[in-house]
Amino acid sequence: MNPPKHLYIGGKWYSGEGSERQMINPTNGCVFTEVREASKNQTGDAVRAARYAYNETTWRTDIKKRVNSLNKLADLLEEQTEQFAIAETTNTGKPIRESRLDISDSVSCLRYYANLVSNRKAWIKKMPDGTKSRVIEEPIGVCALIVPWNFPLLLGMWKIAPALAAGNTVVFKPSELTAITAIKFAELVDQCDIPPGVFNLVLGGGTPVGQALVKHPDVDKVSFTGGSDTGRKINEQCASSFKRVSLELGGKSPIIVLEDADIKAAVEWGIFGSFFNQGEVCVASSRLLIHKSIYQSFVEYFLEKLQRINVGNPLDEGTEIGPVISAGHREKIENYIEIGKSEGARLLYGGQRVGEKGYFLSPAVFTEVKQSMRIVQEEIFGPVVTIQTFRDDNEAIELANGTLYGLAAGVLSNDFERAERLASCLKAGTIWINSYHTPYVEAPWGGFKQSGIGRELGPQGLSGYTEVKHINLNNELKPVGWYK
Ligand code: NAD
């Protein structure tokens, strides 16, 4: 039997010449399919195909073609929402209703950037000396797009849609753990009459494939989403050649609950913020900061609600928390739970394995934590939350800002002026007031401090894939008049 062809390079399908990788369903720990990953040479082939398409096709100049292609991709993806959602749930373990959201957000992202570039106008201005200045945005060139496993297709789309809309060509590398929806997406690209080499898919891990992309001299931009340690390495590697780079990294985001907040509503937002997608979310509200005066009632209701949460098969419609991504990741989370206990925090609830098969964990809650503890400072990236108290706004701000990260934060209160004042003091890229988690494709997303460099989504997300060029035009060629 011929090996399956899962790499999409220069408009053709290839079988990977790298390692063989089993795709595991985290719900039962069983292999559901296998993929053959790319070799270093094949990764180079993908970059060359992208370079050729960038230089030799009209993709970078033909906006109409790009807009039509992105809209066609959106239509095809929308038609297959359910198939994509089932594939995403099978590969990641996320509850099916969350996978459906991922797919519909991916569709919106494609349509948003198609619409944004079709309405983009050049900036033209008459200058004081009578010349005219025009500022245009040009594509950067070949972009390497590298994403993690927690939102495999959606985080890919946050890069693919703006990069292609701006006229770049791309090489996309999903996480080695979650390749399935990326392969399905390449099948849609194949149906869209997009010039060969504009979109390329390579599969594989950080080495050799991710590294080969980052270090390739013909890659003009690396757009990376993943852990801060990997991001640091990639940033250093890109710095030596001034390769353009944007980084969407980790977080340790707080929700601040003020004393006037409705307890039931605040508890629901707290649970949603902390345990959506099993807490495997970069902006997960893994730290809840509760005003001292409502702490007792908040924790009591939090526990009551948590005990009723439905941990189970993510393909069941009623499931609220699925398994975490892998056996290794579950061990990492369990290790953090042990660290929390050994640091003297109180494990109030959860953190237990659930069921015989798969990588399930009950949602864990720590109280009696100190700001300096590792479970407060480090990203666990799983269903673990810490609850702290504060006496006044200054203390809330100090605790909220007191980590190396700065991705997101939430404030729950009916005192909007006070909530806005707090928001202005929080060092984070996204602040939700009386809400949490929803990304808006029209608004930027990204991190302060060690949570990243650059922004995705919104017009800023498009700017991340353009170089700005200023053309100054003097209508008449006259001597400078500067020399005698
Ligand atoms: P990771 O850093 O291990 O891997 C991310 C991607 O980078 C994968 O595709 C991986 O194969 C690749 N990679 C690994 N080493 C590489 C290297 N040296 N060079 C090039 N590529 C390399 O992260 P992960 O475990 O897959 O994902 C979890 C992390 O992602 C968390 O820290 C989370 O906060 C972060 N994340 C951030 C955002 C955001 O928007 N800021 C969104 C989702 C996840």
mmCIF file with all atom_site columns, N, CA and C in Angstrom, residues 43-71:
data_model
loop_
_atom_site.group_PDB
_atom_site.id
_atom_site.type_symbol
_atom_site.label_atom_id
_atom_site.label_alt_id
_atom_site.label_comp_id
_atom_site.label_asym_id
_atom_site.label_entity_id
_atom_site.label_seq_id
_atom_site.pdbx_PDB_ins_code
_atom_site.Cartn_x
_atom_site.Cartn_y
_atom_site.Cartn_z
_atom_site.occupancy
_atom_site.B_iso_or_equiv
_atom_site.pdbx_formal_charge
_atom_site.auth_seq_id
_atom_site.auth_comp_id
_atom_site.auth_asym_id
_atom_site.auth_atom_id
_atom_site.pdbx_PDB_model_num
ATOM 1  N N  . THR A 1 43 ? 10.738  20.354 3.860   1.00 0.00 ? 43 THR A N  1
ATOM 2  C CA . THR A 1 43 ? 10.388  21.663 4.418   1.00 0.00 ? 43 THR A CA 1
ATOM 3  C C  . THR A 1 43 ? 11.007  22.759 3.544   1.00 0.00 ? 43 THR A C  1
ATOM 4  N N  . GLY A 1 44 ? 12.235  22.527 3.127   1.00 0.00 ? 44 GLY A N  1
ATOM 5  C CA . GLY A 1 44 ? 12.896  23.466 2.207   1.00 0.00 ? 44 GLY A CA 1
ATOM 6  C C  . GLY A 1 44 ? 12.132  23.556 0.891   1.00 0.00 ? 44 GLY A C  1
ATOM 7  N N  . ASP A 1 45 ? 11.632  22.405 0.412   1.00 0.00 ? 45 ASP A N  1
ATOM 8  C CA . ASP A 1 45 ? 10.848  22.412 -0.838  1.00 0.00 ? 45 ASP A CA 1
ATOM 9  C C  . ASP A 1 45 ? 9.617   23.309 -0.693  1.00 0.00 ? 45 ASP A C  1
ATOM 10 N N  . ALA A 1 46 ? 8.990   23.227 0.493   1.00 0.00 ? 46 ALA A N  1
ATOM 11 C CA . ALA A 1 46 ? 7.774   24.034 0.715   1.00 0.00 ? 46 ALA A CA 1
ATOM 12 C C  . ALA A 1 46 ? 8.114   25.531 0.689   1.00 0.00 ? 46 ALA A C  1
ATOM 13 N N  . VAL A 1 47 ? 9.247   25.887 1.282   1.00 0.00 ? 47 VAL A N  1
ATOM 14 C CA . VAL A 1 47 ? 9.659   27.300 1.265   1.00 0.00 ? 47 VAL A CA 1
ATOM 15 C C  . VAL A 1 47 ? 9.951   27.731 -0.178  1.00 0.00 ? 47 VAL A C  1
ATOM 16 N N  . ARG A 1 48 ? 10.624  26.863 -0.922  1.00 0.00 ? 48 ARG A N  1
ATOM 17 C CA . ARG A 1 48 ? 10.933  27.201 -2.331  1.00 0.00 ? 48 ARG A CA 1
ATOM 18 C C  . ARG A 1 48 ? 9.647   27.358 -3.140  1.00 0.00 ? 48 ARG A C  1
ATOM 19 N N  . ALA A 1 49 ? 8.677   26.492 -2.890  1.00 0.00 ? 49 ALA A N  1
ATOM 20 C CA . ALA A 1 49 ? 7.399   26.598 -3.627  1.00 0.00 ? 49 ALA A CA 1
ATOM 21 C C  . ALA A 1 49 ? 6.718   27.928 -3.285  1.00 0.00 ? 49 ALA A C  1
ATOM 22 N N  . ALA A 1 50 ? 6.787   28.310 -2.009  1.00 0.00 ? 50 ALA A N  1
ATOM 23 C CA . ALA A 1 50 ? 6.158   29.578 -1.591  1.00 0.00 ? 50 ALA A CA 1
ATOM 24 C C  . ALA A 1 50 ? 6.888   30.761 -2.217  1.00 0.00 ? 50 ALA A C  1
ATOM 25 N N  . ARG A 1 51 ? 8.204   30.670 -2.287  1.00 0.00 ? 51 ARG A N  1
ATOM 26 C CA . ARG A 1 51 ? 9.005   31.747 -2.904  1.00 0.00 ? 51 ARG A CA 1
ATOM 27 C C  . ARG A 1 51 ? 8.658   31.884 -4.373  1.00 0.00 ? 51 ARG A C  1
ATOM 28 N N  . TYR A 1 52 ? 8.561   30.728 -5.039  1.00 0.00 ? 52 TYR A N  1
ATOM 29 C CA . TYR A 1 52 ? 8.253   30.748 -6.477  1.00 0.00 ? 52 TYR A CA 1
ATOM 30 C C  . TYR A 1 52 ? 6.872   31.397 -6.688  1.00 0.00 ? 52 TYR A C  1
ATOM 31 N N  . ALA A 1 53 ? 5.905   30.978 -5.890  1.00 0.00 ? 53 ALA A N  1
ATOM 32 C CA . ALA A 1 53 ? 4.544   31.528 -6.055  1.00 0.00 ? 53 ALA A CA 1
ATOM 33 C C  . ALA A 1 53 ? 4.532   33.028 -5.751  1.00 0.00 ? 53 ALA A C  1
ATOM 34 N N  . TYR A 1 54 ? 5.344   33.430 -4.801  1.00 0.00 ? 54 TYR A N  1
ATOM 35 C CA . TYR A 1 54 ? 5.390   34.867 -4.462  1.00 0.00 ? 54 TYR A CA 1
ATOM 36 C C  . TYR A 1 54 ? 5.990   35.672 -5.616  1.00 0.00 ? 54 TYR A C  1
ATOM 37 N N  . ASN A 1 55 ? 7.083   35.163 -6.178  1.00 0.00 ? 55 ASN A N  1
ATOM 38 C CA . ASN A 1 55 ? 7.782   35.926 -7.231  1.00 0.00 ? 55 ASN A CA 1
ATOM 39 C C  . ASN A 1 55 ? 7.106   35.810 -8.589  1.00 0.00 ? 55 ASN A C  1
ATOM 40 N N  . GLU A 1 56 ? 6.566   34.640 -8.883  1.00 0.00 ? 56 GLU A N  1
ATOM 41 C CA . GLU A 1 56 ? 6.190   34.348 -10.277 1.00 0.00 ? 56 GLU A CA 1
ATOM 42 C C  . GLU A 1 56 ? 4.688   34.305 -10.550 1.00 0.00 ? 56 GLU A C  1
ATOM 43 N N  . THR A 1 57 ? 3.846   34.459 -9.550  1.00 0.00 ? 57 THR A N  1
ATOM 44 C CA . THR A 1 57 ? 2.402   34.480 -9.855  1.00 0.00 ? 57 THR A CA 1
ATOM 45 C C  . THR A 1 57 ? 1.873   35.884 -9.538  1.00 0.00 ? 57 THR A C  1
ATOM 46 N N  . THR A 1 58 ? 0.618   36.113 -9.876  1.00 0.00 ? 58 THR A N  1
ATOM 47 C CA . THR A 1 58 ? 0.039   37.443 -9.642  1.00 0.00 ? 58 THR A CA 1
ATOM 48 C C  . THR A 1 58 ? -0.594  37.548 -8.247  1.00 0.00 ? 58 THR A C  1
ATOM 49 N N  . TRP A 1 59 ? -0.383  36.533 -7.412  1.00 0.00 ? 59 TRP A N  1
ATOM 50 C CA . TRP A 1 59 ? -1.039  36.504 -6.113  1.00 0.00 ? 59 TRP A CA 1
ATOM 51 C C  . TRP A 1 59 ? -0.819  37.800 -5.317  1.00 0.00 ? 59 TRP A C  1
ATOM 52 N N  . ARG A 1 60 ? 0.423   38.283 -5.296  1.00 0.00 ? 60 ARG A N  1
ATOM 53 C CA . ARG A 1 60 ? 0.719   39.437 -4.434  1.00 0.00 ? 60 ARG A CA 1
ATOM 54 C C  . ARG A 1 60 ? 0.132   40.746 -4.971  1.00 0.00 ? 60 ARG A C  1
ATOM 55 N N  . THR A 1 61 ? -0.220  40.760 -6.285  1.00 0.00 ? 61 THR A N  1
ATOM 56 C CA . THR A 1 61 ? -0.739  42.014 -6.863  1.00 0.00 ? 61 THR A CA 1
ATOM 57 C C  . THR A 1 61 ? -2.245  41.955 -7.129  1.00 0.00 ? 61 THR A C  1
ATOM 58 N N  . ASP A 1 62 ? -2.794  40.762 -7.216  1.00 0.00 ? 62 ASP A N  1
ATOM 59 C CA . ASP A 1 62 ? -4.193  40.633 -7.647  1.00 0.00 ? 62 ASP A CA 1
ATOM 60 C C  . ASP A 1 62 ? -5.130  40.515 -6.429  1.00 0.00 ? 62 ASP A C  1
ATOM 61 N N  . ILE A 1 63 ? -5.560  41.686 -5.943  1.00 0.00 ? 63 ILE A N  1
ATOM 62 C CA . ILE A 1 63 ? -6.398  41.683 -4.729  1.00 0.00 ? 63 ILE A CA 1
ATOM 63 C C  . ILE A 1 63 ? -7.723  40.961 -4.982  1.00 0.00 ? 63 ILE A C  1
ATOM 64 N N  . LYS A 1 64 ? -8.279  41.195 -6.178  1.00 0.00 ? 64 LYS A N  1
ATOM 65 C CA . LYS A 1 64 ? -9.588  40.597 -6.461  1.00 0.00 ? 64 LYS A CA 1
ATOM 66 C C  . LYS A 1 64 ? -9.520  39.059 -6.356  1.00 0.00 ? 64 LYS A C  1
ATOM 67 N N  . LYS A 1 65 ? -8.448  38.519 -6.900  1.00 0.00 ? 65 LYS A N  1
ATOM 68 C CA . LYS A 1 65 ? -8.259  37.062 -6.860  1.00 0.00 ? 65 LYS A CA 1
ATOM 69 C C  . LYS A 1 65 ? -8.162  36.581 -5.397  1.00 0.00 ? 65 LYS A C  1
ATOM 70 N N  . ARG A 1 66 ? -7.424  37.366 -4.613  1.00 0.00 ? 66 ARG A N  1
ATOM 71 C CA . ARG A 1 66 ? -7.235  36.955 -3.208  1.00 0.00 ? 66 ARG A CA 1
ATOM 72 C C  . ARG A 1 66 ? -8.562  36.999 -2.439  1.00 0.00 ? 66 ARG A C  1
ATOM 73 N N  . VAL A 1 67 ? -9.319  38.056 -2.688  1.00 0.00 ? 67 VAL A N  1
ATOM 74 C CA . VAL A 1 67 ? -10.599 38.198 -1.987  1.00 0.00 ? 67 VAL A CA 1
ATOM 75 C C  . VAL A 1 67 ? -11.532 37.047 -2.379  1.00 0.00 ? 67 VAL A C  1
ATOM 76 N N  . ASN A 1 68 ? -11.589 36.749 -3.679  1.00 0.00 ? 68 ASN A N  1
ATOM 77 C CA . ASN A 1 68 ? -12.462 35.650 -4.126  1.00 0.00 ? 68 ASN A CA 1
ATOM 78 C C  . ASN A 1 68 ? -12.023 34.324 -3.520  1.00 0.00 ? 68 ASN A C  1
ATOM 79 N N  . SER A 1 69 ? -10.706 34.101 -3.496  1.00 0.00 ? 69 SER A N  1
ATOM 80 C CA . SER A 1 69 ? -10.210 32.816 -2.975  1.00 0.00 ? 69 SER A CA 1
ATOM 81 C C  . SER A 1 69 ? -10.529 32.667 -1.487  1.00 0.00 ? 69 SER A C  1
ATOM 82 N N  . LEU A 1 70 ? -10.337 33.747 -0.727  1.00 0.00 ? 70 LEU A N  1
ATOM 83 C CA . LEU A 1 70 ? -10.593 33.644 0.719   1.00 0.00 ? 70 LEU A CA 1
ATOM 84 C C  . LEU A 1 70 ? -12.090 33.431 0.979   1.00 0.00 ? 70 LEU A C  1
ATOM 85 N N  . ASN A 1 71 ? -12.931 34.117 0.211   1.00 0.00 ? 71 ASN A N  1
ATOM 86 C CA . ASN A 1 71 ? -14.372 33.932 0.401   1.00 0.00 ? 71 ASN A CA 1
ATOM 87 C C  . ASN A 1 71 ? -14.798 32.525 0.007   1.00 0.00 ? 71 ASN A C  1
#
